[in-house]
mmCIF file of C-alpha atoms and ligand atoms in Angstrom:
data_model
loop_
_atom_site.group_PDB
_atom_site.id
_atom_site.type_symbol
_atom_site.label_atom_id
_atom_site.label_comp_id
_atom_site.label_asym_id
_atom_site.label_seq_id
_atom_site.Cartn_x
_atom_site.Cartn_y
_atom_site.Cartn_z
ATOM 1 C CA TYR B 1 67.947 101.178 42.940
ATOM 2 C CA ILE B 2 64.509 102.463 44.262
ATOM 3 C CA VAL B 3 64.999 102.032 48.455
ATOM 4 C CA GLU B 4 67.941 103.373 48.168
ATOM 5 C CA GLU B 5 66.640 106.768 46.505
ATOM 6 C CA LEU B 6 63.672 106.097 48.681
ATOM 7 C CA ALA B 7 66.127 106.614 51.639
ATOM 8 C CA LEU B 8 67.387 109.725 50.652
ATOM 9 C CA CYS B 9 64.137 111.490 50.322
ATOM 10 C CA GLN B 10 63.238 110.195 53.362
ATOM 11 C CA GLU B 11 66.760 111.723 55.070
ATOM 12 C CA ALA B 12 65.776 114.812 53.096
ATOM 13 C CA ASP B 13 63.041 115.272 54.783
ATOM 14 C CA GLY B 14 63.776 114.308 57.962
ATOM 15 C CA THR B 15 60.741 113.790 59.726
ATOM 16 C CA GLY B 16 60.651 109.821 58.243
ATOM 17 C CA LEU B 17 57.684 111.088 55.208
ATOM 18 C CA ILE B 18 58.520 110.019 52.113
ATOM 19 C CA SER B 19 55.939 111.277 49.680
ATOM 20 C CA GLY B 20 54.998 112.197 46.311
ATOM 21 C CA ILE B 21 51.864 113.278 46.953
ATOM 22 C CA PRO B 22 50.435 116.695 45.882
ATOM 23 C CA ARG B 23 50.358 119.080 49.240
ATOM 24 C CA GLY B 24 51.221 115.805 50.951
ATOM 25 C CA LYS B 25 52.667 117.071 53.917
ATOM 26 C CA ALA B 26 50.483 120.434 54.346
ATOM 27 C CA ILE B 27 47.280 117.460 53.987
ATOM 28 C CA PHE B 28 49.515 114.971 56.414
ATOM 29 C CA GLN B 29 50.250 118.097 59.265
ATOM 30 C CA GLU B 30 46.800 118.955 58.594
ATOM 31 C CA VAL B 31 45.176 115.342 59.798
ATOM 32 C CA LYS B 32 47.812 115.180 62.553
ATOM 33 C CA GLU B 33 46.316 118.828 63.684
ATOM 34 C CA GLY B 34 42.592 116.778 63.740
ATOM 35 C CA LYS B 35 41.900 118.978 60.812
ATOM 36 C CA ILE B 36 40.361 115.606 58.859
ATOM 37 C CA TYR B 37 37.742 116.053 56.119
ATOM 38 C CA SER B 38 36.488 113.508 53.379
ATOM 39 C CA GLN B 39 34.274 112.359 50.840
ATOM 40 C CA GLY B 40 35.642 108.959 50.730
ATOM 41 C CA PHE B 41 38.541 109.094 47.850
ATOM 42 C CA ASP B 42 39.744 112.949 48.856
ATOM 43 C CA LEU B 43 41.492 113.633 52.439
ATOM 44 C CA ASN B 44 41.372 117.241 53.178
ATOM 45 C CA GLY B 45 41.681 117.037 49.216
ATOM 46 C CA GLY B 46 44.405 115.083 47.991
ATOM 47 C CA TRP B 47 43.302 112.179 46.303
ATOM 48 C CA VAL B 48 43.924 108.674 48.843
ATOM 49 C CA PRO B 49 46.702 109.811 50.152
ATOM 50 C CA LEU B 50 46.897 106.754 52.600
ATOM 51 C CA TYR B 51 46.306 104.417 50.206
ATOM 52 C CA THR B 52 49.414 106.004 48.104
ATOM 53 C CA MET B 53 51.446 105.541 51.027
ATOM 54 C CA HIS B 54 50.379 102.210 51.744
ATOM 55 C CA LYS B 55 52.274 100.936 48.094
ATOM 56 C CA VAL B 56 55.251 102.296 49.831
ATOM 57 C CA PHE B 57 55.214 100.674 52.522
ATOM 58 C CA ALA B 58 54.013 97.794 50.576
ATOM 59 C CA GLY B 59 57.383 97.559 48.248
ATOM 60 C CA LEU B 60 59.816 98.370 50.916
ATOM 61 C CA ARG B 61 58.209 95.426 52.841
ATOM 62 C CA ASP B 62 58.402 93.110 49.890
ATOM 63 C CA ALA B 63 61.965 94.031 48.957
ATOM 64 C CA TYR B 64 62.782 93.263 52.320
ATOM 65 C CA LEU B 65 60.782 89.851 52.525
ATOM 66 C CA HIS B 66 62.444 88.857 49.198
ATOM 67 C CA THR B 67 65.208 90.152 48.995
ATOM 68 C CA ASP B 68 66.734 90.501 52.627
ATOM 69 C CA ASN B 69 67.481 94.490 52.067
ATOM 70 C CA GLU B 70 67.770 95.623 55.457
ATOM 71 C CA LYS B 71 67.939 98.457 54.154
ATOM 72 C CA ALA B 72 64.080 98.529 53.017
ATOM 73 C CA LEU B 73 62.917 97.271 56.761
ATOM 74 C CA ALA B 74 64.809 100.480 57.942
ATOM 75 C CA VAL B 75 63.113 102.987 55.992
ATOM 76 C CA GLU B 76 60.241 100.825 56.250
ATOM 77 C CA THR B 77 60.364 101.231 60.265
ATOM 78 C CA LYS B 78 61.157 104.969 59.696
ATOM 79 C CA LEU B 79 58.376 105.817 57.871
ATOM 80 C CA GLY B 80 56.197 103.576 60.358
ATOM 81 C CA LEU B 81 57.113 105.851 63.308
ATOM 82 C CA TRP B 82 56.184 109.038 61.310
ATOM 83 C CA LEU B 83 52.855 107.639 60.806
ATOM 84 C CA GLU B 84 52.524 106.658 64.829
ATOM 85 C CA ASP B 85 52.960 110.406 65.685
ATOM 86 C CA MET B 86 50.670 111.184 62.935
ATOM 87 C CA VAL B 87 47.685 109.859 64.419
ATOM 88 C CA LYS B 88 48.827 109.472 67.890
ATOM 89 C CA ASP B 89 46.800 112.486 68.949
ATOM 90 C CA LEU B 90 43.648 111.835 67.117
ATOM 91 C CA SER B 91 40.322 110.645 69.052
ATOM 92 C CA GLU B 92 38.502 107.680 68.165
ATOM 93 C CA GLU B 93 36.404 109.635 66.280
ATOM 94 C CA GLN B 94 38.788 111.555 64.671
ATOM 95 C CA MET B 95 40.310 108.456 63.593
ATOM 96 C CA ASP B 96 37.008 106.992 62.139
ATOM 97 C CA GLU B 97 36.867 110.350 59.942
ATOM 98 C CA LEU B 98 40.156 109.578 58.883
ATOM 99 C CA LEU B 99 39.226 106.059 57.860
ATOM 100 C CA LYS B 100 36.891 107.464 55.567
ATOM 101 C CA CYS B 101 38.776 107.757 52.744
ATOM 102 C CA GLU B 102 40.006 104.825 50.912
ATOM 103 C CA PHE B 103 43.482 103.643 52.728
ATOM 104 C CA GLY B 104 44.239 100.141 51.172
ATOM 105 C CA GLY B 105 46.234 97.454 53.259
ATOM 106 C CA MET B 106 47.644 99.836 55.850
ATOM 107 C CA ALA B 107 46.679 97.893 58.472
ATOM 108 C CA GLU B 108 48.077 94.794 56.841
ATOM 109 C CA VAL B 109 51.113 96.112 56.365
ATOM 110 C CA LEU B 110 51.883 97.637 59.800
ATOM 111 C CA ALA B 111 51.124 94.297 61.144
ATOM 112 C CA ASP B 112 54.319 92.744 58.749
ATOM 113 C CA LEU B 113 55.941 95.801 60.038
ATOM 114 C CA ALA B 114 55.712 94.741 63.637
ATOM 115 C CA VAL B 115 56.485 91.005 62.734
ATOM 116 C CA HIS B 116 59.572 92.193 60.723
ATOM 117 C CA THR B 117 60.728 94.336 63.178
ATOM 118 C CA GLY B 118 59.353 92.022 66.623
ATOM 119 C CA GLU B 119 58.172 95.769 67.382
ATOM 120 C CA MET B 120 54.500 95.197 68.509
ATOM 121 C CA ARG B 121 53.701 99.061 68.807
ATOM 122 C CA PHE B 122 53.044 98.627 64.986
ATOM 123 C CA PHE B 123 50.469 96.097 65.559
ATOM 124 C CA ALA B 124 49.036 98.513 68.052
ATOM 125 C CA LEU B 125 49.185 100.930 64.951
ATOM 126 C CA SER B 126 48.175 98.556 62.525
ATOM 127 C CA GLU B 127 44.353 98.197 64.521
ATOM 128 C CA ARG B 128 43.975 101.387 65.078
ATOM 129 C CA PHE B 129 42.890 101.195 61.109
ATOM 130 C CA TYR B 130 39.932 98.710 61.980
ATOM 131 C CA HIS B 131 37.381 100.323 60.170
ATOM 132 C CA LYS B 132 34.469 99.801 62.510
ATOM 133 C CA GLU B 133 32.103 100.997 59.967
ATOM 134 C CA VAL B 134 32.958 98.356 57.160
ATOM 135 C CA LEU B 135 33.938 95.157 59.828
ATOM 136 C CA ASP B 136 31.701 95.224 62.455
ATOM 137 C CA PRO B 137 29.117 94.352 60.283
ATOM 138 C CA LEU B 138 30.956 91.639 58.933
ATOM 139 C CA ALA B 139 31.938 90.203 62.341
ATOM 140 C CA ASP B 140 28.286 89.988 63.171
ATOM 141 C CA LYS B 141 27.829 87.922 59.892
ATOM 142 C CA LYS B 142 25.588 90.726 58.640
ATOM 143 C CA ASP B 143 26.203 91.517 54.793
ATOM 144 C CA ALA B 144 26.105 95.177 54.806
ATOM 145 C CA LEU B 145 28.432 95.524 51.201
ATOM 146 C CA ALA B 146 25.489 97.052 48.212
ATOM 147 C CA GLY B 147 26.364 100.000 46.920
ATOM 148 C CA LYS B 148 29.877 99.870 49.020
ATOM 149 C CA HIS B 149 33.405 100.905 47.030
ATOM 150 C CA ALA B 150 34.454 97.185 46.450
ATOM 151 C CA ASN B 151 38.254 97.330 46.435
ATOM 152 C CA THR B 152 38.297 100.031 49.425
ATOM 153 C CA GLN B 153 37.273 97.453 51.451
ATOM 154 C CA ILE B 154 38.929 93.932 50.546
ATOM 155 C CA PRO B 155 42.595 94.829 51.895
ATOM 156 C CA LYS B 156 40.555 95.743 55.244
ATOM 157 C CA VAL B 157 39.681 92.001 55.232
ATOM 158 C CA VAL B 158 43.211 90.977 54.027
ATOM 159 C CA ALA B 159 44.472 92.731 56.655
ATOM 160 C CA ALA B 160 42.166 91.512 59.156
ATOM 161 C CA ALA B 161 43.319 88.096 58.287
ATOM 162 C CA ARG B 162 46.777 89.163 58.631
ATOM 163 C CA GLN B 163 46.091 90.388 62.477
ATOM 164 C CA TYR B 164 44.417 86.904 63.162
ATOM 165 C CA GLU B 165 47.189 84.768 62.498
ATOM 166 C CA ILE B 166 49.318 87.567 64.142
ATOM 167 C CA SER B 167 47.104 87.932 67.863
ATOM 168 C CA GLY B 168 44.654 84.968 67.649
ATOM 169 C CA ASN B 169 41.764 86.748 67.668
ATOM 170 C CA GLU B 170 39.007 84.920 66.969
ATOM 171 C CA THR B 171 36.966 88.331 65.712
ATOM 172 C CA TYR B 172 39.556 88.978 62.972
ATOM 173 C CA LYS B 173 38.953 85.194 61.382
ATOM 174 C CA GLU B 174 35.085 85.398 61.695
ATOM 175 C CA ILE B 175 35.430 88.710 59.849
ATOM 176 C CA SER B 176 37.215 86.728 57.326
ATOM 177 C CA GLU B 177 35.754 83.754 57.013
ATOM 178 C CA TYR B 178 32.213 85.434 56.451
ATOM 179 C CA PHE B 179 33.545 88.025 53.790
ATOM 180 C CA TRP B 180 35.178 85.798 51.781
ATOM 181 C CA ASN B 181 32.101 83.133 51.745
ATOM 182 C CA THR B 182 29.578 86.378 51.231
ATOM 183 C CA VAL B 183 31.844 87.945 48.442
ATOM 184 C CA VAL B 184 32.503 84.538 46.945
ATOM 185 C CA HIS B 185 28.772 83.216 46.896
ATOM 186 C CA GLU B 186 26.814 86.258 47.209
ATOM 187 C CA HIS B 187 28.860 88.929 44.920
ATOM 188 C CA SER B 188 31.442 87.281 42.356
ATOM 189 C CA TYR B 189 30.641 87.222 38.606
ATOM 190 C CA VAL B 190 31.387 83.430 36.341
ATOM 191 C CA ILE B 191 34.605 84.546 36.022
ATOM 192 C CA GLY B 192 35.333 84.764 39.498
ATOM 193 C CA GLY B 193 35.693 88.690 39.941
ATOM 194 C CA ASN B 194 33.210 90.898 41.329
ATOM 195 C CA SER B 195 32.193 94.858 41.691
ATOM 196 C CA LEU B 196 30.107 96.782 38.488
ATOM 197 C CA ASN B 197 31.788 100.540 37.956
ATOM 198 C CA GLU B 198 33.881 99.149 41.522
ATOM 199 C CA HIS B 199 31.714 98.969 43.498
ATOM 200 C CA PHE B 200 29.366 95.745 45.413
ATOM 201 C CA GLY B 201 25.700 95.167 44.752
ATOM 202 C CA GLU B 202 22.421 93.707 46.088
ATOM 203 C CA ALA B 203 23.694 90.061 47.060
ATOM 204 C CA GLY B 204 23.125 87.417 44.459
ATOM 205 C CA LYS B 205 21.741 89.696 41.554
ATOM 206 C CA GLN B 206 25.299 89.588 39.599
ATOM 207 C CA ASN B 207 22.518 88.988 36.545
ATOM 208 C CA ASP B 208 21.068 92.360 37.031
ATOM 209 C CA ARG B 209 24.406 94.300 37.355
ATOM 210 C CA LEU B 210 26.234 93.020 33.930
ATOM 211 C CA GLY B 211 27.989 96.063 32.346
ATOM 212 C CA GLU B 212 31.268 97.170 30.502
ATOM 213 C CA ASN B 213 32.600 97.756 33.705
ATOM 214 C CA THR B 214 32.508 94.595 35.914
ATOM 215 C CA CYS B 215 35.179 92.950 37.923
ATOM 216 C CA GLU B 216 37.584 95.323 38.455
ATOM 217 C CA THR B 217 41.331 93.769 38.386
ATOM 218 C CA CYS B 218 42.197 94.682 41.699
ATOM 219 C CA ASN B 219 39.412 93.002 43.457
ATOM 220 C CA SER B 220 40.596 89.811 42.142
ATOM 221 C CA TYR B 221 44.409 90.573 42.807
ATOM 222 C CA ASN B 222 43.142 90.682 46.292
ATOM 223 C CA MET B 223 40.864 88.258 47.058
ATOM 224 C CA LEU B 224 43.575 85.943 46.164
ATOM 225 C CA LYS B 225 46.061 87.079 48.578
ATOM 226 C CA LEU B 226 42.676 86.696 51.212
ATOM 227 C CA THR B 227 42.043 82.752 49.487
ATOM 228 C CA LYS B 228 45.531 82.020 50.398
ATOM 229 C CA HIS B 229 45.387 83.153 54.026
ATOM 230 C CA LEU B 230 42.203 81.245 54.673
ATOM 231 C CA PHE B 231 43.640 77.817 53.093
ATOM 232 C CA ARG B 232 46.720 78.303 54.896
ATOM 233 C CA TRP B 233 44.084 77.770 58.114
ATOM 234 C CA LYS B 234 42.149 75.223 56.841
ATOM 235 C CA PRO B 235 42.458 73.897 53.130
ATOM 236 C CA THR B 236 39.627 73.039 51.522
ATOM 237 C CA ALA B 237 38.869 72.275 47.276
ATOM 238 C CA GLU B 238 36.109 75.114 47.670
ATOM 239 C CA GLU B 239 39.192 77.633 48.209
ATOM 240 C CA GLY B 240 41.403 75.816 45.790
ATOM 241 C CA ASP B 241 38.446 75.925 43.256
ATOM 242 C CA TYR B 242 38.120 79.733 43.371
ATOM 243 C CA TYR B 243 41.577 80.519 43.323
ATOM 244 C CA GLU B 244 41.908 78.574 40.073
ATOM 245 C CA ARG B 245 38.249 80.263 38.688
ATOM 246 C CA ALA B 246 39.971 83.656 39.418
ATOM 247 C CA LEU B 247 43.518 83.310 38.959
ATOM 248 C CA TYR B 248 42.575 81.490 35.223
ATOM 249 C CA ASN B 249 39.305 83.339 34.123
ATOM 250 C CA HIS B 250 40.209 86.685 35.834
ATOM 251 C CA ILE B 251 43.454 87.410 36.216
ATOM 252 C CA LEU B 252 45.091 85.315 33.314
ATOM 253 C CA ALA B 253 42.041 87.215 30.890
ATOM 254 C CA SER B 254 43.387 90.665 32.113
ATOM 255 C CA GLN B 255 46.536 90.253 30.388
ATOM 256 C CA HIS B 256 47.083 91.195 26.667
ATOM 257 C CA PRO B 257 48.688 88.372 25.019
ATOM 258 C CA GLY B 258 50.832 90.176 22.698
ATOM 259 C CA ASP B 259 52.310 93.143 24.587
ATOM 260 C CA GLY B 260 51.540 92.082 27.996
ATOM 261 C CA SER B 261 49.419 95.381 28.948
ATOM 262 C CA VAL B 262 46.730 94.608 31.222
ATOM 263 C CA CYS B 263 42.799 95.698 31.672
ATOM 264 C CA TYR B 264 41.339 97.339 34.559
ATOM 265 C CA PHE B 265 37.958 96.355 34.174
ATOM 266 C CA VAL B 266 37.438 92.461 32.389
ATOM 267 C CA SER B 267 33.916 93.658 30.489
ATOM 268 C CA LEU B 268 31.229 90.742 30.975
ATOM 269 C CA ASP B 269 28.769 93.008 28.915
ATOM 270 C CA MET B 270 26.938 91.422 25.993
ATOM 271 C CA GLY B 271 29.086 91.967 23.096
ATOM 272 C CA GLY B 272 30.992 93.955 24.767
ATOM 273 C CA HIS B 273 35.440 93.494 24.484
ATOM 274 C CA LYS B 274 38.392 94.170 26.731
ATOM 275 C CA LYS B 275 40.326 96.994 26.983
ATOM 276 C CA TYR B 276 43.801 97.558 27.424
ATOM 277 C CA ASN B 277 46.087 99.889 29.434
ATOM 278 C CA SER B 278 48.139 101.745 26.788
ATOM 279 C CA LYS B 279 52.278 101.763 27.074
ATOM 280 C CA PHE B 280 52.535 105.447 28.461
ATOM 281 C CA ASP B 281 49.445 107.477 29.062
ATOM 282 C CA SER B 282 46.903 105.385 30.729
ATOM 283 C CA PHE B 283 47.814 103.791 34.229
ATOM 284 C CA THR B 284 45.377 102.864 36.694
ATOM 285 C CA CYS B 285 45.623 101.235 40.062
ATOM 286 C CA CYS B 286 45.115 97.753 37.890
ATOM 287 C CA VAL B 287 48.183 97.806 36.162
ATOM 288 C CA GLY B 288 50.087 98.282 39.182
ATOM 289 C CA SER B 289 48.771 95.457 40.712
ATOM 290 C CA GLY B 290 48.528 93.769 37.138
ATOM 291 C CA MET B 291 52.071 93.937 37.390
ATOM 292 C CA GLU B 292 52.528 91.708 40.456
ATOM 293 C CA ASN B 293 49.598 89.550 39.524
ATOM 294 C CA HIS B 294 51.709 88.328 36.676
ATOM 295 C CA ALA B 295 54.607 87.695 38.248
ATOM 296 C CA SER B 296 52.659 85.903 41.108
ATOM 297 C CA HIS B 297 51.512 82.764 38.702
ATOM 298 C CA GLY B 298 54.177 80.259 41.315
ATOM 299 C CA ASN B 299 52.303 81.914 44.839
ATOM 300 C CA ALA B 300 49.785 79.545 45.512
ATOM 301 C CA ILE B 301 50.572 76.208 43.690
ATOM 302 C CA TYR B 302 51.860 74.403 46.528
ATOM 303 C CA PHE B 303 51.346 74.760 50.172
ATOM 304 C CA HIS B 304 52.437 72.095 53.368
ATOM 305 C CA ASP B 305 52.018 71.649 56.762
ATOM 306 C CA GLU B 306 54.485 69.393 58.605
ATOM 307 C CA SER B 307 53.531 65.941 56.935
ATOM 308 C CA LYS B 308 51.507 67.004 53.800
ATOM 309 C CA LEU B 309 51.325 68.785 50.794
ATOM 310 C CA TYR B 310 48.581 70.011 49.324
ATOM 311 C CA ILE B 311 48.734 70.741 44.815
ATOM 312 C CA ASN B 312 46.732 73.686 45.068
ATOM 313 C CA GLN B 313 47.001 74.600 41.287
ATOM 314 C CA TYR B 314 47.898 72.588 38.294
ATOM 315 C CA ILE B 315 50.323 74.903 36.655
ATOM 316 C CA SER B 316 53.951 73.577 35.106
ATOM 317 C CA SER B 317 56.134 74.043 38.406
ATOM 318 C CA ARG B 318 59.213 72.200 40.096
ATOM 319 C CA LEU B 319 59.125 72.188 43.755
ATOM 320 C CA GLU B 320 62.132 71.428 45.965
ATOM 321 C CA TRP B 321 60.465 70.418 49.538
ATOM 322 C CA LYS B 322 63.743 70.771 50.830
ATOM 323 C CA GLU B 323 62.722 69.865 54.483
ATOM 324 C CA MET B 324 61.510 66.895 53.447
ATOM 325 C CA GLY B 325 64.712 65.649 51.110
ATOM 326 C CA VAL B 326 61.588 65.753 48.056
ATOM 327 C CA VAL B 327 61.740 67.136 44.819
ATOM 328 C CA VAL B 328 58.317 67.650 42.987
ATOM 329 C CA GLU B 329 58.049 68.252 39.125
ATOM 330 C CA GLN B 330 54.623 69.086 37.595
ATOM 331 C CA LYS B 331 54.192 68.810 34.259
ATOM 332 C CA THR B 332 50.600 70.301 32.052
ATOM 333 C CA ALA B 333 49.310 71.936 29.600
ATOM 334 C CA TYR B 334 46.554 72.529 31.567
ATOM 335 C CA PRO B 335 43.492 73.766 30.845
ATOM 336 C CA LYS B 336 44.229 73.381 27.342
ATOM 337 C CA ASN B 337 43.690 69.369 28.309
ATOM 338 C CA GLY B 338 43.147 67.509 31.322
ATOM 339 C CA ARG B 339 46.235 65.420 31.399
ATOM 340 C CA ILE B 340 48.547 66.316 34.508
ATOM 341 C CA ARG B 341 51.658 64.463 35.810
ATOM 342 C CA ILE B 342 53.546 64.414 38.701
ATOM 343 C CA GLU B 343 57.268 63.068 39.297
ATOM 344 C CA ILE B 344 57.587 62.945 42.676
ATOM 345 C CA ALA B 345 61.990 62.001 43.431
ATOM 346 C CA ALA B 346 63.613 61.856 46.611
ATOM 347 C CA SER B 347 66.691 65.157 46.350
ATOM 348 C CA ALA B 348 70.049 64.111 45.823
HETATM 349 ZN ZN1 LIG R 1 42.181 98.903 40.579
#
């Protein structure tokens, strides 16, 4: 339904743009003409327009990926062409200015779009969203994260992971692995989350940074995404352990057990408490990613290569490994107790 409605909006506009952003058309026209100003979260006076637009791309991609909706891919492709046109005449300096404003996982969805359409022009477009200021130090294995807005940066690294998978460019791999190690070991709290008041602090000093607004939930949503990429390249118990830690202690803990509402921050403040979004009046980024979080518990239980199956999480589940003719059933009440029963059968 949403794909159909977005297609109507796109047709009505006629340029490929889909935008529910106040003053969106005017902002994007200014950007196209090279008039760009931002202080981090505003772009020409609008609130994170490209971050919002990334969500539209991602929704269309997922509709295509998970439900084979060809129209979603067609709409996404037109939007991609519109974006390509908007930035085509911008110099590198103007792109640097544009990328100062939070733009979410734009580079990731464009890399995916290149694969889904077979059009490498979208991969080239994705690489224009390489944010030098943040990614170059990571490529040099320097931790310059202190003071930076945390969740603005994590999707840029998820994008680098995807770009490595597509291009084989080792720099993207090094960025991904260095960032993962640094955030997990130097910037994460005991529940696997990171950030205070949405920002990274000094490495290894989480003890001095406890408060009501620790651990924005989106950040763990994105760190789990990154962990899945790394695990696919070279599965390690360390990555599996981090995934479990953040999934159980942050993601599961961020949802109200009764009504399903979710937390923006999970407080680690002494005597602190959780605040959940209300049903109709309080929506944050973490409500959006929170809807995905709790529909994604089955995402990283099993991995496989040609010959081996990895059981990455202890979660009751049933796996049909069709190529191998094997059915695996996992029964557990973990973490209530440590018992896990795994039944393996040949499929009929
Ligand atoms: Zn958030």
